[in-house]
Tab-separated table of C-alpha atoms in Angstrom:
chain	number	residue	atom	x	y	z
A	131	MET	CA	0.000	0.000	0.000
A	132	LYS	CA	2.942	2.317	0.508
A	133	THR	CA	3.593	2.312	-3.233
A	134	LEU	CA	0.011	3.298	-3.999
A	135	GLN	CA	0.171	6.156	-1.505
A	136	GLU	CA	3.323	7.447	-3.130
A	137	VAL	CA	1.768	7.318	-6.582
A	138	LEU	CA	-1.400	9.066	-5.469
A	139	THR	CA	0.588	11.747	-3.660
A	140	PHE	CA	2.566	12.363	-6.825
A	141	ILE	CA	-0.628	12.691	-8.876
A	142	TYR	CA	-2.023	15.101	-6.339
A	143	GLU	CA	1.074	17.283	-6.372
A	144	LYS	CA	1.140	17.323	-10.171
A	145	TRP	CA	-2.515	18.148	-10.601
A	146	LYS	CA	-3.137	20.478	-7.654
A	147	ILE	CA	-3.588	24.025	-8.892
A	148	LYS	CA	-4.569	27.245	-7.288
A	149	VAL	CA	-7.474	28.839	-9.042
A	150	LYS	CA	-8.301	32.511	-9.126
A	151	GLY	CA	-11.722	33.720	-10.295
A	152	PHE	CA	-12.390	34.716	-13.894
A	153	SER	CA	-10.877	38.000	-14.962
A	154	LYS	CA	-13.501	40.489	-16.083
A	155	ASN	CA	-11.257	41.625	-18.920
A	156	ASN	CA	-10.059	38.447	-20.608
A	157	LYS	CA	-12.309	35.871	-18.905
A	158	ASN	CA	-9.432	33.420	-18.550
A	159	ILE	CA	-8.481	31.438	-15.474
A	160	GLU	CA	-5.286	32.865	-13.993
A	161	LEU	CA	-2.758	30.812	-12.043
A	162	THR	CA	-1.128	32.706	-9.214
A	163	LYS	CA	0.634	32.195	-5.931
A	164	ASN	CA	-1.180	35.081	-4.276
A	165	LYS	CA	-1.985	33.893	-0.777
A	166	ASN	CA	-5.166	35.974	-0.721
A	167	GLN	CA	-6.787	34.085	-3.605
A	168	GLN	CA	-9.407	31.391	-3.017
A	169	ILE	CA	-7.914	27.880	-3.159
A	170	PHE	CA	-10.015	24.863	-4.097
A	171	ASP	CA	-8.307	22.001	-2.328
A	172	PHE	CA	-9.090	18.330	-1.826
A	173	PRO	CA	-8.642	16.689	1.598
A	174	PHE	CA	-6.288	13.895	0.545
A	175	ASP	CA	-5.182	13.438	4.116
A	176	LYS	CA	-8.735	12.380	5.048
A	177	VAL	CA	-9.369	10.050	2.115
A	178	LYS	CA	-7.846	6.582	2.225
A	179	PRO	CA	-6.144	5.348	-0.966
A	180	GLN	CA	-8.518	2.406	-1.230
A	181	GLN	CA	-11.502	4.773	-1.212
A	182	LEU	CA	-9.962	6.830	-3.995
A	183	LEU	CA	-9.219	3.706	-6.016
A	184	SER	CA	-12.813	2.516	-5.646
A	185	TRP	CA	-13.954	5.825	-7.178
A	186	LEU	CA	-11.497	5.441	-10.028
A	187	ASP	CA	-12.873	1.964	-10.683
A	188	TYR	CA	-16.051	3.547	-12.057
A	189	SER	CA	-14.265	6.121	-14.215
A	190	SER	CA	-15.115	6.261	-17.926
A	191	GLN	CA	-11.353	6.467	-18.576
A	192	GLY	CA	-9.021	3.493	-18.218
A	193	TRP	CA	-6.616	3.651	-15.228
A	194	ILE	CA	-3.585	1.436	-14.579
A	195	ILE	CA	-1.107	1.997	-11.719
A	196	LEU	CA	2.323	0.353	-11.973
A	197	SER	CA	4.896	-0.142	-9.226
A	198	SER	CA	8.615	0.571	-9.765
A	199	ASP	CA	9.211	-2.945	-11.146
A	200	LEU	CA	6.426	-2.331	-13.681
A	201	THR	CA	3.942	-4.758	-12.170
A	202	ILE	CA	0.252	-3.846	-12.173
A	203	LYS	CA	-0.990	-2.804	-8.720
A	204	PHE	CA	-4.349	-1.382	-9.811
A	205	ILE	CA	-6.532	-1.484	-12.904
A	206	ASN	CA	-10.078	-0.181	-13.190
A	207	LYS	CA	-13.009	-1.725	-15.063
A	208	LYS	CA	-12.651	0.463	-18.132
A	209	ALA	CA	-8.936	-0.355	-18.601
A	210	LEU	CA	-9.695	-4.034	-18.061
A	211	SER	CA	-12.232	-3.994	-20.906
A	212	LEU	CA	-9.898	-2.008	-23.201
A	213	ILE	CA	-7.117	-4.587	-22.902
A	214	ARG	CA	-9.668	-7.389	-23.461
A	215	PHE	CA	-9.526	-9.008	-20.018
A	216	ILE	CA	-12.496	-10.010	-17.892
A	217	LYS	CA	-11.172	-10.761	-14.391
A	218	TYR	CA	-8.940	-8.624	-12.165
A	219	ARG	CA	-7.008	-11.640	-10.922
A	220	ASP	CA	-5.766	-12.271	-14.471
A	221	VAL	CA	-3.967	-8.908	-14.419
A	222	ILE	CA	-3.210	-7.691	-10.875
A	223	GLY	CA	0.357	-8.479	-9.808
A	224	LYS	CA	1.522	-9.336	-13.292
A	225	ALA	CA	4.420	-7.577	-14.990
A	226	ILE	CA	3.328	-5.337	-17.830
A	227	ASN	CA	5.507	-7.292	-20.276
A	228	ASP	CA	3.536	-10.476	-19.434
A	229	ILE	CA	0.486	-8.934	-21.083
A	230	ASN	CA	0.913	-8.830	-24.848
A	231	GLU	CA	-1.508	-5.958	-25.285
A	232	LEU	CA	0.602	-3.705	-23.040
A	233	GLU	CA	4.118	-4.615	-24.127
A	234	VAL	CA	4.357	-1.514	-26.302
A	235	LEU	CA	3.760	0.591	-23.175
A	236	ARG	CA	6.592	-1.156	-21.323
A	237	ASN	CA	9.010	-0.367	-24.141
A	238	LYS	CA	7.929	3.272	-24.092
A	239	ILE	CA	8.370	3.485	-20.309
A	240	LEU	CA	11.865	1.975	-20.418
A	241	TYR	CA	12.852	4.307	-23.246
A	242	SER	CA	11.748	7.404	-21.382
A	243	ARG	CA	12.343	6.604	-17.709
A	244	LYS	CA	14.203	9.831	-17.092
A	245	LYS	CA	11.409	11.978	-18.453
A	246	ASP	CA	9.527	13.946	-15.821
A	247	PHE	CA	6.488	14.768	-17.919
A	248	PRO	CA	3.583	12.757	-19.348
A	249	ILE	CA	4.195	10.759	-22.520
A	250	SER	CA	1.408	10.038	-24.991
A	251	LEU	CA	1.255	7.362	-27.662
A	252	ASP	CA	-1.209	5.634	-29.939
A	253	PHE	CA	-1.392	1.874	-30.423
A	254	THR	CA	-3.971	-0.813	-31.186
A	255	ILE	CA	-5.519	-3.707	-29.283
A	256	SER	CA	-7.325	-6.299	-31.406
A	257	GLY	CA	-7.695	-3.725	-34.156
A	258	GLU	CA	-9.138	-1.035	-31.876
A	259	PRO	CA	-7.155	2.246	-31.796
A	260	ILE	CA	-6.128	3.192	-28.238
A	261	TRP	CA	-4.636	6.391	-26.832
A	262	ALA	CA	-2.363	6.087	-23.774
A	263	ASN	CA	-0.921	8.728	-21.466
A	264	ILE	CA	1.969	7.643	-19.208
A	265	ILE	CA	2.658	9.716	-16.087
A	266	ARG	CA	5.795	9.086	-14.015
A	267	GLY	CA	5.553	9.295	-10.228
A	268	SER	CA	7.993	9.253	-7.354
A	269	LYS	CA	10.363	6.274	-7.138
A	270	LYS	CA	9.545	5.406	-10.747
A	271	ASN	CA	5.908	4.509	-10.170
A	272	TYR	CA	3.643	5.056	-13.165
A	273	LEU	CA	0.071	5.954	-13.891
A	274	ILE	CA	-1.264	4.927	-17.315
A	275	LEU	CA	-4.464	6.446	-18.680
A	276	LEU	CA	-6.191	4.619	-21.542
A	277	GLU	CA	-8.928	5.742	-23.898
A	278	SER	CA	-10.489	4.250	-27.015
A	279	LYS	CA	-10.083	6.368	-30.145
A	280	LEU	CA	-13.104	4.835	-31.836
A	281	SER	CA	-15.646	7.497	-32.751
A	282	ILE	CA	-19.308	7.151	-31.811
A	283	GLU	CA	-20.023	6.601	-35.516
A	284	SER	CA	-17.548	3.716	-35.665
A	285	ILE	CA	-18.970	2.105	-32.532
A	286	LYS	CA	-22.509	2.411	-33.884
A	287	LYS	CA	-21.416	0.903	-37.193
A	288	ARG	CA	-19.859	-2.055	-35.370
A	289	GLN	CA	-23.028	-2.561	-33.316
A	290	ASN	CA	-25.210	-2.509	-36.428
A	291	GLN	CA	-22.886	-4.966	-38.155
A	292	LEU	CA	-23.100	-7.303	-35.150
A	293	ILE	CA	-26.903	-7.105	-35.188
A	294	ASN	CA	-26.962	-7.837	-38.915
A	295	ASP	CA	-24.605	-10.808	-38.590
A	296	VAL	CA	-26.496	-12.357	-35.674
A	297	SER	CA	-29.890	-11.787	-37.304
A	298	HIS	CA	-28.806	-13.365	-40.583
A	299	GLU	CA	-27.432	-16.389	-38.714
A	300	LEU	CA	-30.715	-16.832	-36.801
A	301	LYS	CA	-33.029	-16.692	-39.822
A	302	THR	CA	-32.029	-20.090	-41.260
A	303	PRO	CA	-32.407	-22.217	-38.083
A	304	LEU	CA	-35.717	-20.506	-37.249
A	305	THR	CA	-37.089	-21.310	-40.710
A	306	SER	CA	-35.933	-24.910	-40.212
A	307	LEU	CA	-37.774	-25.097	-36.890
A	308	ILE	CA	-40.992	-23.949	-38.551
A	309	LEU	CA	-40.654	-26.616	-41.283
A	310	ILE	CA	-39.869	-29.310	-38.714
A	311	GLY	CA	-42.966	-28.287	-36.764
A	312	GLU	CA	-45.139	-28.661	-39.843
A	313	ARG	CA	-43.771	-32.176	-40.496
A	314	LEU	CA	-44.185	-33.232	-36.872
A	315	GLU	CA	-47.774	-32.017	-36.722
A	316	ALA	CA	-48.817	-34.760	-39.149
A	317	VAL	CA	-47.209	-37.661	-37.256
A	318	ILE	CA	-47.496	-36.724	-33.584
A	319	SER	CA	-50.365	-37.847	-31.359
A	320	LYS	CA	-53.413	-35.586	-31.038
A	321	LYS	CA	-52.828	-34.902	-27.343
A	322	ASP	CA	-49.352	-33.492	-28.077
A	323	ARG	CA	-50.247	-31.434	-31.132
A	324	TYR	CA	-50.757	-28.318	-29.013
A	325	LEU	CA	-47.013	-28.412	-28.305
A	326	ILE	CA	-46.221	-28.368	-32.026
A	327	LYS	CA	-48.622	-25.477	-32.557
A	328	ARG	CA	-46.868	-23.597	-29.760
A	329	LEU	CA	-43.471	-24.384	-31.323
A	330	LYS	CA	-44.608	-23.071	-34.723
A	331	LYS	CA	-46.169	-19.959	-33.204
A	332	GLU	CA	-43.071	-19.026	-31.197
A	333	SER	CA	-40.730	-19.840	-34.091
A	334	LYS	CA	-42.702	-17.540	-36.393
A	335	ARG	CA	-42.677	-14.807	-33.754
A	336	LEU	CA	-38.907	-15.125	-33.360
A	337	ARG	CA	-38.393	-15.094	-37.127
A	338	LYS	CA	-40.475	-11.937	-37.402
A	339	MET	CA	-38.477	-10.379	-34.579
A	340	VAL	CA	-35.227	-11.193	-36.382
A	341	GLU	CA	-36.523	-9.732	-39.653
A	342	GLU	CA	-37.707	-6.540	-37.942
A	343	THR	CA	-34.444	-6.220	-36.028
A	344	LEU	CA	-32.633	-6.316	-39.363
A	345	GLU	CA	-35.029	-3.742	-40.769
A	346	LEU	CA	-34.562	-1.422	-37.799
A	347	SER	CA	-30.783	-1.729	-38.134
A	348	LYS	CA	-31.014	-0.710	-41.795
A	349	LEU	CA	-33.268	2.222	-40.947
A	350	GLU	CA	-30.794	3.465	-38.357
A	351	SER	CA	-28.024	3.444	-40.934
A	352	SER	CA	-30.357	5.052	-43.523
A	353	GLU	CA	-29.524	2.264	-45.978
A	354	SER	CA	-33.156	1.561	-46.882
A	355	PHE	CA	-34.209	5.109	-47.743
A	356	ASN	CA	-34.942	6.159	-51.280
A	357	LYS	CA	-34.978	9.636	-52.744
A	358	ASN	CA	-37.583	11.961	-51.238
A	359	LYS	CA	-40.684	12.509	-53.316
A	360	LYS	CA	-43.774	14.674	-53.123
A	361	ILE	CA	-46.441	12.682	-51.247
A	362	SER	CA	-50.157	13.355	-50.795
A	363	ILE	CA	-50.943	12.587	-47.148
A	364	SER	CA	-54.547	11.555	-47.920
A	365	ASP	CA	-53.382	9.107	-50.621
A	366	LEU	CA	-50.707	7.730	-48.293
A	367	VAL	CA	-53.243	7.177	-45.506
A	368	MET	CA	-55.824	5.518	-47.778
A	369	GLU	CA	-53.281	3.191	-49.427
A	370	SER	CA	-51.940	2.150	-46.020
A	371	TRP	CA	-55.454	1.502	-44.716
A	372	GLN	CA	-56.367	-0.661	-47.740
A	373	THR	CA	-53.583	-3.088	-46.754
A	374	LEU	CA	-55.281	-3.692	-43.404
A	375	LYS	CA	-58.891	-3.472	-44.585
A	376	PRO	CA	-59.473	-7.276	-44.594
A	377	LEU	CA	-58.244	-7.399	-41.004
A	378	ALA	CA	-60.548	-4.531	-40.041
A	379	GLU	CA	-63.546	-6.190	-41.694
A	380	LYS	CA	-63.108	-9.251	-39.472
A	381	LYS	CA	-63.727	-6.999	-36.466
A	382	ASP	CA	-66.295	-4.902	-38.317
A	383	ILE	CA	-64.178	-1.775	-37.819
A	384	LYS	CA	-64.406	1.150	-40.218
A	385	ILE	CA	-62.467	4.376	-40.515
A	386	ASN	CA	-63.876	7.838	-40.134
A	387	LEU	CA	-61.552	9.955	-42.258
A	388	PHE	CA	-61.705	13.753	-42.085
A	389	ILE	CA	-59.644	15.635	-44.694
A	390	PRO	CA	-60.715	19.236	-45.401
A	391	THR	CA	-58.101	19.694	-48.129
A	392	LYS	CA	-55.083	17.969	-49.643
A	393	TYR	CA	-51.722	18.370	-47.934
A	394	TYR	CA	-48.331	17.304	-49.226
A	395	ILE	CA	-45.084	16.295	-47.591
A	396	SER	CA	-41.675	15.242	-48.896
A	397	GLY	CA	-40.450	11.770	-47.986
A	398	ASP	CA	-39.813	8.128	-48.857
A	399	ILE	CA	-43.270	6.814	-49.731
A	400	GLU	CA	-42.556	3.082	-49.309
A	401	ASN	CA	-41.112	3.463	-45.832
A	402	LEU	CA	-43.886	5.878	-44.816
A	403	LYS	CA	-46.491	3.326	-45.939
A	404	ARG	CA	-44.861	0.810	-43.623
A	405	ALA	CA	-45.019	3.335	-40.783
A	406	PHE	CA	-48.732	4.071	-41.217
A	407	ILE	CA	-49.582	0.391	-41.628
A	408	ASN	CA	-47.946	-0.152	-38.212
A	409	ILE	CA	-49.916	2.753	-36.704
A	410	PHE	CA	-53.246	1.459	-38.068
A	411	ASP	CA	-52.388	-2.099	-37.049
A	412	ASN	CA	-51.771	-0.904	-33.490
A	413	SER	CA	-55.114	0.949	-33.456
A	414	LEU	CA	-56.925	-2.133	-34.756
A	415	ARG	CA	-55.345	-4.302	-32.093
A	416	TYR	CA	-56.771	-2.195	-29.279
A	417	SER	CA	-60.124	-1.279	-30.864
A	418	PRO	CA	-63.275	-3.104	-29.735
A	419	THR	CA	-65.426	-4.865	-32.328
A	420	ASN	CA	-68.014	-2.774	-34.227
A	421	GLU	CA	-66.192	0.457	-33.508
A	422	GLU	CA	-64.464	2.989	-35.729
A	423	ILE	CA	-61.000	4.462	-36.000
A	424	GLN	CA	-60.959	8.213	-36.482
A	425	ILE	CA	-58.300	9.650	-38.783
A	426	GLU	CA	-57.979	13.405	-38.879
A	427	ILE	CA	-55.606	15.340	-41.119
A	428	PHE	CA	-55.134	19.054	-40.568
A	429	LYS	CA	-52.589	21.839	-40.762
A	430	ARG	CA	-50.896	23.356	-37.728
A	431	ASP	CA	-48.749	26.385	-38.538
A	432	SER	CA	-46.342	25.158	-41.257
A	433	SER	CA	-46.840	21.462	-40.434
A	434	VAL	CA	-49.378	18.828	-41.370
A	435	VAL	CA	-50.761	16.644	-38.558
A	436	ILE	CA	-52.145	13.112	-38.922
A	437	ARG	CA	-54.091	12.078	-35.832
A	438	VAL	CA	-55.261	8.458	-35.447
A	439	ARG	CA	-57.636	7.653	-32.593
A	440	ASP	CA	-58.957	4.268	-31.542
A	441	LYS	CA	-61.912	3.608	-29.213
A	442	GLY	CA	-60.092	1.256	-26.864
A	443	ILE	CA	-59.388	1.730	-23.162
A	444	GLY	CA	-56.400	3.980	-23.803
A	445	LEU	CA	-52.841	3.818	-22.567
A	446	GLU	CA	-51.402	3.724	-19.082
A	447	GLU	CA	-49.373	6.802	-18.144
A	448	ASN	CA	-46.079	4.889	-18.286
A	449	GLU	CA	-46.925	3.514	-21.752
A	450	LEU	CA	-47.129	6.880	-23.520
A	451	ASN	CA	-43.384	6.788	-24.230
A	452	ASP	CA	-42.753	3.066	-23.754
A	453	ILE	CA	-44.852	2.002	-26.756
A	454	PHE	CA	-42.105	3.337	-29.046
A	455	SER	CA	-39.342	1.439	-27.202
A	456	ARG	CA	-37.751	-1.666	-28.676
A	457	PHE	CA	-39.377	-4.992	-27.787
A	458	TYR	CA	-42.147	-3.285	-25.815
A	459	ARG	CA	-45.370	-5.259	-25.960
A	460	GLY	CA	-48.602	-3.999	-24.451
A	461	ASP	CA	-50.449	-5.933	-21.796
A	462	PRO	CA	-52.295	-8.725	-23.686
A	463	SER	CA	-55.135	-8.562	-21.134
A	464	ARG	CA	-56.033	-5.141	-22.531
A	465	THR	CA	-57.056	-6.520	-25.919
A	466	LYS	CA	-59.062	-9.413	-27.366
A	467	PHE	CA	-57.255	-9.101	-30.668
A	468	LYS	CA	-55.196	-12.272	-30.737
A	469	LYS	CA	-52.028	-11.388	-32.573
A	470	THR	CA	-48.477	-12.092	-31.539
A	471	GLY	CA	-46.236	-9.076	-32.015
A	472	SER	CA	-42.478	-8.713	-31.958
A	473	GLY	CA	-42.476	-5.482	-29.961
A	474	LEU	CA	-40.570	-3.704	-32.727
A	475	GLY	CA	-43.384	-2.381	-34.936
A	476	LEU	CA	-43.742	1.052	-33.348
A	477	SER	CA	-39.949	1.364	-32.884
A	478	ILE	CA	-39.616	0.939	-36.642
A	479	THR	CA	-42.460	3.410	-37.152
A	480	LYS	CA	-40.794	6.051	-34.999
A	481	LYS	CA	-37.478	5.648	-36.815
A	482	ILE	CA	-39.167	5.996	-40.219
A	483	ILE	CA	-41.084	9.086	-39.098
A	484	ASN	CA	-37.939	10.684	-37.658
A	485	ASN	CA	-35.887	9.886	-40.772
A	486	ASN	CA	-38.550	11.660	-42.853
A	487	LYS	CA	-38.197	14.817	-40.724
A	488	GLY	CA	-41.338	13.976	-38.782
A	489	PHE	CA	-42.330	13.613	-35.142
A	490	ILE	CA	-44.579	11.049	-33.458
A	491	LYS	CA	-46.215	10.953	-30.042
A	492	ALA	CA	-48.984	9.103	-28.197
A	493	PHE	CA	-51.566	10.362	-25.717
A	494	ASN	CA	-55.086	9.578	-24.508
A	495	HIS	CA	-58.286	11.253	-25.687
A	496	LYS	CA	-60.344	12.910	-22.975
A	497	ASP	CA	-63.386	10.829	-24.009
A	498	GLY	CA	-61.451	7.559	-24.078
A	499	GLY	CA	-59.187	5.742	-26.465
A	500	ALA	CA	-55.558	6.324	-27.480
A	501	ILE	CA	-54.253	8.784	-30.066
A	502	ILE	CA	-51.095	8.453	-32.136
A	503	GLU	CA	-50.180	11.752	-33.731
A	504	THR	CA	-47.575	12.274	-36.439
A	505	ILE	CA	-46.362	15.683	-37.604
A	506	PHE	CA	-44.464	16.529	-40.798
A	507	PRO	CA	-43.282	19.756	-42.432
A	508	CYS	CA	-45.915	20.697	-45.021
A	509	ILE	CA	-44.733	21.583	-48.545
A	510	ASN	CA	-46.306	23.725	-51.247
A	511	THR	CA	-48.449	22.003	-53.858
A	512	ASP	CA	-46.165	23.284	-56.614
A	513	PHE	CA	-43.219	21.287	-55.185
């Protein structure tokens, strides 16, 4: 523990600064030794090293503390993940040259042991670019700070690629399960056929979830968007409704469409059709039999609003935002419409709406039922 105390004392001495208030003229922080200035100090004498190290363990930056013989005395969770290790015991107490990923740091330390200022370098671990800052302490102790140089864009791209790879790999075995279920249904005893039906139902649900996960991944990378075109909102709504009309007729549900005039937006018509089919499908799911779905289209300032209201029991307060979350599925006890969903339909809808410069929200009508409202910038008819 003496070594750790020495290292932490060194860090404190290096980083401790005396801060004077902002200058009214140049608005810069001035460093001064004026004894009358206000000093922001930290009570290191009252904080035990182990307490400080436990705080560092949750830092978003990687921390490694080396003793004079270049063995690892402390490593936090972030540094552990950056060097591709899982357990502390695999690293603590080991010499830095025993860890392949850190050997380049050892060479840099040995080369610059007489330097009394931080040394920075870039290197890679398993193809990931890493930035390291090496700070020398008393008695040749060292603090190493690690950070990933991957941009948010690169990380997102890797995540999407992982989703795509996993989803593609799942599609084939799920299709096989469905085919096996169909073959088994013909040869299995009647009392066990309910199990095969359950297998087929869940396999189809999982396959749909995989397909929609792939679709959502493509939407997030904007790969599936075509060139924007002028779109009549009324035509878009009617075409989307026609797709679900047979489903609505089974429940004897009609639409009450109110359009005082034609409004136009600019967007990707195929993806927007998918979005409105999902919105209408959701309204159908929660609408009682022999009811109607009200669709109102109107202008608000420079935007066009499409408001879809069902006559169901409405949404719980916590559902108003949750219904657009991934894999969220409403309480099945709130509907008699027996359909198995993936929980991704409205997530896809929201992404499509957002990618077409629109906005979507859900709320309850004062007289009952839920409303899903979408808003788009309205364009001139001579577009």
